[in-house]
Amino acid sequence: MSLVLVTRDDAVATVTLNRPEAMNALSRALRAEFAAAMRGLAADDGIRAIVLTGAGERAFTAGLDLKELGADTGNLRAANAEGADENPVKAIELCPQPVIGAINGVAITGGFEVALACDMLIASTNARFADTHARVGVMPGWGLSQKLSRLIGLGRAKELSLTGNFLGAEAARDWGLVNRVVAPADLLPAAQALARDIASADPAMVRAYRALIDDGYALPYGEALALEHARSSAANRTVSADAVEARRLAVMKRGRERAG
């Protein structure tokens, strides 16, 4: 049985972590298969957006396979490696296409970190988030300790990480962690519709704009504004008036179609 399923619908790929009997836990084998799948999609110019989800309704992913870690702590050292074969966050980061997380169930500890690696999240009403690193006795190594506070604020991040308590889907939306919450049956259609919206824009522009947002977010505000100025000055010098006019008309046409 494949541990990672990939389906394609025109320019949108859906990647499913497929160990529902183990709450889609990130075994070493699954991590390697996931990295291979993401490398393949990264190299596919026909794919413009990716949806990432978990099989079943119980779990997006419960994080690292604790049974595997308990059998051999070398698996923990391997998970801290820089390579995408061991680190699923790196596997997501290597993709130039935007990745939408469709959180269908629990996203726990390492699974929470994988969710945070996505560009945006849509949650099922079944979704719940928890950081149990402090309770398991393992320090996060895939970015959670730094990303979470930047997304939801320092106090809320400490509350989640130091208690190990769960955060439900609606609270996650209210705290700014997820974009929206939908019924379980609507989760994949909603995520895939959002992916199609992204895929309908110019792919080079989407990739460059996404990189500008991410690179700037990692900088102090003043440096981020300078980065935007430098990149926009370089990019906008190459834009022709005819191209702007054609895209303006396309934007107006799309707006009329959506309004109707």
GROMACS .gro file of C-alpha atoms in nm:
model
  260
    1MET     CA    1   0.000   0.000   0.000
    2SER     CA    2   0.128   0.344  -0.091
    3LEU     CA    3   0.186   0.563   0.214
    4VAL     CA    4   0.135   0.879   0.011
    5LEU     CA    5  -0.132   0.919  -0.255
    6VAL     CA    6  -0.107   1.180  -0.531
    7THR     CA    7  -0.392   1.275  -0.762
    8ARG     CA    8  -0.390   1.543  -1.030
    9ASP     CA    9  -0.677   1.750  -1.165
   10ASP     CA   10  -0.545   1.982  -1.434
   11ALA     CA   11  -0.307   2.223  -1.256
   12VAL     CA   12  -0.397   2.111  -0.901
   13ALA     CA   13  -0.240   1.816  -0.721
   14THR     CA   14  -0.382   1.661  -0.404
   15VAL     CA   15  -0.138   1.479  -0.176
   16THR     CA   16  -0.280   1.248   0.092
   17LEU     CA   17  -0.085   1.105   0.385
   18ASN     CA   18  -0.212   0.748   0.383
   19ARG     CA   19  -0.170   0.567   0.715
   20PRO     CA   20  -0.521   0.612   0.856
   21GLU     CA   21  -0.485   0.307   1.082
   22ALA     CA   22  -0.193   0.485   1.253
   23MET     CA   23  -0.346   0.835   1.242
   24ASN     CA   24  -0.120   0.909   0.944
   25ALA     CA   25   0.184   0.907   1.173
   26LEU     CA   26   0.506   1.018   1.005
   27SER     CA   27   0.708   0.699   0.997
   28ARG     CA   28   1.048   0.709   0.833
   29ALA     CA   29   0.908   0.526   0.531
   30LEU     CA   30   0.619   0.770   0.496
   31ARG     CA   31   0.854   1.068   0.523
   32ALA     CA   32   1.073   0.933   0.244
   33GLU     CA   33   0.772   0.862   0.021
   34PHE     CA   34   0.631   1.207   0.093
   35ALA     CA   35   0.961   1.373  -0.001
   36ALA     CA   36   0.971   1.182  -0.329
   37ALA     CA   37   0.613   1.284  -0.409
   38MET     CA   38   0.681   1.650  -0.334
   39ARG     CA   39   1.001   1.648  -0.542
   40GLY     CA   40   0.803   1.511  -0.833
   41LEU     CA   41   0.540   1.781  -0.803
   42ALA     CA   42   0.802   2.054  -0.759
   43ALA     CA   43   0.952   1.955  -1.094
   44ASP     CA   44   0.616   1.940  -1.271
   45ASP     CA   45   0.551   2.271  -1.448
   46GLY     CA   46   0.193   2.164  -1.510
   47ILE     CA   47   0.114   2.172  -1.139
   48ARG     CA   48   0.045   2.523  -1.007
   49ALA     CA   49  -0.099   2.451  -0.660
   50ILE     CA   50  -0.096   2.160  -0.415
   51VAL     CA   51  -0.350   2.047  -0.154
   52LEU     CA   52  -0.211   1.842   0.138
   53THR     CA   53  -0.442   1.634   0.358
   54GLY     CA   54  -0.463   1.312   0.557
   55ALA     CA   55  -0.658   0.994   0.489
   56GLY     CA   56  -0.977   0.947   0.689
   57GLU     CA   57  -1.140   1.193   0.928
   58ARG     CA   58  -0.948   1.121   1.249
   59ALA     CA   59  -0.610   1.272   1.169
   60PHE     CA   60  -0.427   1.505   0.936
   61THR     CA   61  -0.119   1.354   1.095
   62ALA     CA   62  -0.038   1.268   1.455
   63GLY     CA   63   0.327   1.362   1.395
   64LEU     CA   64   0.629   1.138   1.430
   65ASP     CA   65   0.557   0.770   1.483
   66LEU     CA   66   0.616   0.740   1.859
   67LYS     CA   67   0.626   0.360   1.843
   68GLU     CA   68   0.906   0.384   1.590
   69LEU     CA   69   1.088   0.641   1.806
   70GLY     CA   70   1.049   0.424   2.114
   71ALA     CA   71   1.203   0.129   1.935
   72ASP     CA   72   1.509   0.324   1.822
   73THR     CA   73   1.594   0.681   1.926
   74GLY     CA   74   1.815   0.699   1.618
   75ASN     CA   75   1.490   0.769   1.435
   76LEU     CA   76   1.461   1.093   1.632
   77ARG     CA   77   1.810   1.202   1.529
   78ALA     CA   78   1.721   1.117   1.170
   79ALA     CA   79   1.405   1.330   1.190
   80ASN     CA   80   1.620   1.630   1.284
   81ALA     CA   81   1.825   1.592   0.966
   82GLU     CA   82   1.820   1.872   0.713
   83GLY     CA   83   1.723   1.656   0.416
   84ALA     CA   84   1.368   1.641   0.284
   85ASP     CA   85   1.367   1.259   0.301
   86GLU     CA   86   1.358   1.285   0.681
   87ASN     CA   87   1.205   1.629   0.735
   88PRO     CA   88   0.858   1.672   0.581
   89VAL     CA   89   0.866   2.048   0.641
   90LYS     CA   90   1.170   2.066   0.412
   91ALA     CA   91   0.982   1.853   0.161
   92ILE     CA   92   0.704   2.114   0.155
   93GLU     CA   93   0.946   2.406   0.145
   94LEU     CA   94   1.123   2.272  -0.164
   95CYS     CA   95   0.800   2.313  -0.365
   96PRO     CA   96   0.776   2.640  -0.557
   97GLN     CA   97   0.399   2.595  -0.581
   98PRO     CA   98   0.172   2.717  -0.299
   99VAL     CA   99   0.064   2.436  -0.064
  100ILE     CA  100  -0.281   2.445   0.096
  101GLY     CA  101  -0.326   2.235   0.409
  102ALA     CA  102  -0.669   2.068   0.428
  103ILE     CA  103  -0.677   1.974   0.796
  104ASN     CA  104  -0.923   1.688   0.822
  105GLY     CA  105  -0.857   1.577   1.182
  106VAL     CA  106  -0.596   1.614   1.452
  107ALA     CA  107  -0.262   1.779   1.372
  108ILE     CA  108  -0.043   1.692   1.668
  109THR     CA  109   0.316   1.796   1.747
  110GLY     CA  110   0.514   1.709   1.432
  111GLY     CA  111   0.184   1.707   1.246
  112PHE     CA  112   0.120   2.058   1.373
  113GLU     CA  113   0.461   2.156   1.234
  114VAL     CA  114   0.371   2.008   0.895
  115ALA     CA  115   0.048   2.208   0.898
  116LEU     CA  116   0.240   2.527   0.977
  117ALA     CA  117   0.466   2.462   0.677
  118CYS     CA  118   0.169   2.505   0.443
  119ASP     CA  119   0.098   2.845   0.292
  120MET     CA  120  -0.260   2.851   0.418
  121LEU     CA  121  -0.494   2.619   0.607
  122ILE     CA  122  -0.857   2.519   0.569
  123ALA     CA  123  -0.991   2.311   0.856
  124SER     CA  124  -1.271   2.062   0.889
  125THR     CA  125  -1.490   2.094   1.196
  126ASN     CA  126  -1.313   1.771   1.302
  127ALA     CA  127  -0.974   1.944   1.305
  128ARG     CA  128  -0.786   1.996   1.630
  129PHE     CA  129  -0.431   2.117   1.688
  130ALA     CA  130  -0.196   2.028   1.972
  131ASP     CA  131   0.171   2.075   2.053
  132THR     CA  132   0.270   1.793   2.290
  133HIS     CA  133   0.647   1.835   2.262
  134ALA     CA  134   0.674   1.934   2.628
  135ARG     CA  135   0.476   1.629   2.738
  136VAL     CA  136   0.663   1.386   2.513
  137GLY     CA  137   0.998   1.533   2.617
  138VAL     CA  138   1.119   1.614   2.267
  139MET     CA  139   1.214   1.963   2.148
  140PRO     CA  140   1.055   2.079   1.821
  141GLY     CA  141   1.293   2.083   1.529
  142TRP     CA  142   1.070   2.163   1.234
  143GLY     CA  143   0.991   2.526   1.315
  144LEU     CA  144   0.692   2.516   1.551
  145SER     CA  145   0.857   2.704   1.839
  146GLN     CA  146   0.917   3.007   1.615
  147LYS     CA  147   0.632   2.997   1.364
  148LEU     CA  148   0.342   2.954   1.604
  149SER     CA  149   0.407   3.269   1.809
  150ARG     CA  150   0.442   3.472   1.490
  151LEU     CA  151   0.103   3.349   1.372
  152ILE     CA  152  -0.111   3.365   1.686
  153GLY     CA  153   0.089   3.573   1.933
  154LEU     CA  154   0.338   3.492   2.206
  155GLY     CA  155   0.097   3.430   2.492
  156ARG     CA  156  -0.133   3.202   2.294
  157ALA     CA  157   0.162   3.008   2.154
  158LYS     CA  158   0.303   2.953   2.503
  159GLU     CA  159  -0.039   2.843   2.627
  160LEU     CA  160  -0.060   2.574   2.361
  161SER     CA  161   0.301   2.459   2.376
  162LEU     CA  162   0.346   2.454   2.752
  163THR     CA  163   0.015   2.282   2.830
  164GLY     CA  164  -0.016   2.043   2.538
  165ASN     CA  165  -0.388   2.127   2.527
  166PHE     CA  166  -0.592   2.092   2.211
  167LEU     CA  167  -0.717   2.388   2.007
  168GLY     CA  168  -1.040   2.327   1.817
  169ALA     CA  169  -1.109   2.430   1.461
  170GLU     CA  170  -1.325   2.733   1.539
  171ALA     CA  171  -1.080   2.867   1.798
  172ALA     CA  172  -0.796   2.812   1.550
  173ARG     CA  173  -0.987   3.023   1.300
  174ASP     CA  174  -1.056   3.292   1.558
  175TRP     CA  175  -0.687   3.300   1.654
  176GLY     CA  176  -0.580   3.341   1.290
  177LEU     CA  177  -0.424   2.996   1.256
  178VAL     CA  178  -0.661   2.873   0.984
  179ASN     CA  179  -0.833   3.068   0.706
  180ARG     CA  180  -1.174   2.906   0.741
  181VAL     CA  181  -1.363   2.610   0.887
  182VAL     CA  182  -1.595   2.391   0.680
  183ALA     CA  183  -1.794   2.070   0.721
  184PRO     CA  184  -1.591   1.750   0.670
  185ALA     CA  185  -1.761   1.673   0.338
  186ASP     CA  186  -1.677   2.022   0.211
  187LEU     CA  187  -1.310   2.021   0.312
  188LEU     CA  188  -1.142   1.886  -0.001
  189PRO     CA  189  -1.378   2.065  -0.243
  190ALA     CA  190  -1.312   2.395  -0.064
  191ALA     CA  191  -0.933   2.344  -0.058
  192GLN     CA  192  -0.926   2.234  -0.420
  193ALA     CA  193  -1.142   2.530  -0.526
  194LEU     CA  194  -0.897   2.764  -0.355
  195ALA     CA  195  -0.610   2.583  -0.528
  196ARG     CA  196  -0.781   2.630  -0.864
  197ASP     CA  197  -0.818   3.002  -0.795
  198ILE     CA  198  -0.443   3.022  -0.732
  199ALA     CA  199  -0.368   2.805  -1.035
  200SER     CA  200  -0.566   3.039  -1.260
  201ALA     CA  201  -0.319   3.324  -1.198
  202ASP     CA  202   0.012   3.359  -1.381
  203PRO     CA  203   0.237   3.090  -1.227
  204ALA     CA  204   0.558   3.290  -1.246
  205MET     CA  205   0.391   3.583  -1.072
  206VAL     CA  206   0.239   3.358  -0.804
  207ARG     CA  207   0.576   3.200  -0.728
  208ALA     CA  208   0.760   3.532  -0.717
  209TYR     CA  209   0.492   3.699  -0.502
  210ARG     CA  210   0.480   3.404  -0.262
  211ALA     CA  211   0.859   3.419  -0.225
  212LEU     CA  212   0.842   3.794  -0.159
  213ILE     CA  213   0.583   3.744   0.117
  214ASP     CA  214   0.780   3.462   0.281
  215ASP     CA  215   1.120   3.627   0.251
  216GLY     CA  216   0.988   3.956   0.384
  217TYR     CA  217   0.807   3.791   0.674
  218ALA     CA  218   1.139   3.655   0.797
  219LEU     CA  219   1.290   4.007   0.812
  220PRO     CA  220   1.240   4.311   1.037
  221TYR     CA  221   0.969   4.537   0.894
  222GLY     CA  222   1.201   4.805   0.756
  223GLU     CA  223   1.420   4.549   0.581
  224ALA     CA  224   1.112   4.377   0.443
  225LEU     CA  225   0.990   4.705   0.288
  226ALA     CA  226   1.333   4.756   0.133
  227LEU     CA  227   1.319   4.402  -0.006
  228GLU     CA  228   0.979   4.469  -0.159
  229HIS     CA  229   1.104   4.792  -0.316
  230ALA     CA  230   1.410   4.622  -0.465
  231ARG     CA  231   1.219   4.329  -0.610
  232SER     CA  232   0.926   4.533  -0.738
  233SER     CA  233   1.159   4.783  -0.903
  234ALA     CA  234   1.343   4.505  -1.083
  235ALA     CA  235   1.031   4.312  -1.183
  236ASN     CA  236   0.809   4.603  -1.283
  237ARG     CA  237   1.070   4.743  -1.524
  238THR     CA  238   1.001   4.442  -1.746
  239VAL     CA  239   0.621   4.482  -1.755
  240SER     CA  240   0.474   4.621  -2.077
  241ALA     CA  241   0.170   4.845  -2.098
  242ASP     CA  242   0.002   4.595  -2.331
  243ALA     CA  243   0.046   4.316  -2.076
  244VAL     CA  244  -0.102   4.530  -1.799
  245GLU     CA  245  -0.402   4.621  -2.014
  246ALA     CA  246  -0.465   4.259  -2.113
  247ARG     CA  247  -0.452   4.147  -1.752
  248ARG     CA  248  -0.672   4.437  -1.641
  249LEU     CA  249  -0.940   4.323  -1.885
  250ALA     CA  250  -0.902   3.963  -1.765
  251VAL     CA  251  -0.945   4.073  -1.402
  252MET     CA  252  -1.259   4.269  -1.492
  253LYS     CA  253  -1.402   3.971  -1.683
  254ARG     CA  254  -1.337   3.739  -1.390
  255GLY     CA  255  -1.500   3.984  -1.152
  256ARG     CA  256  -1.813   4.007  -1.367
  257GLU     CA  257  -1.834   3.627  -1.395
  258ARG     CA  258  -1.806   3.586  -1.018
  259ALA     CA  259  -2.056   3.861  -0.947
  260GLY     CA  260  -2.307   3.699  -1.184
   0.00000   0.00000   0.00000
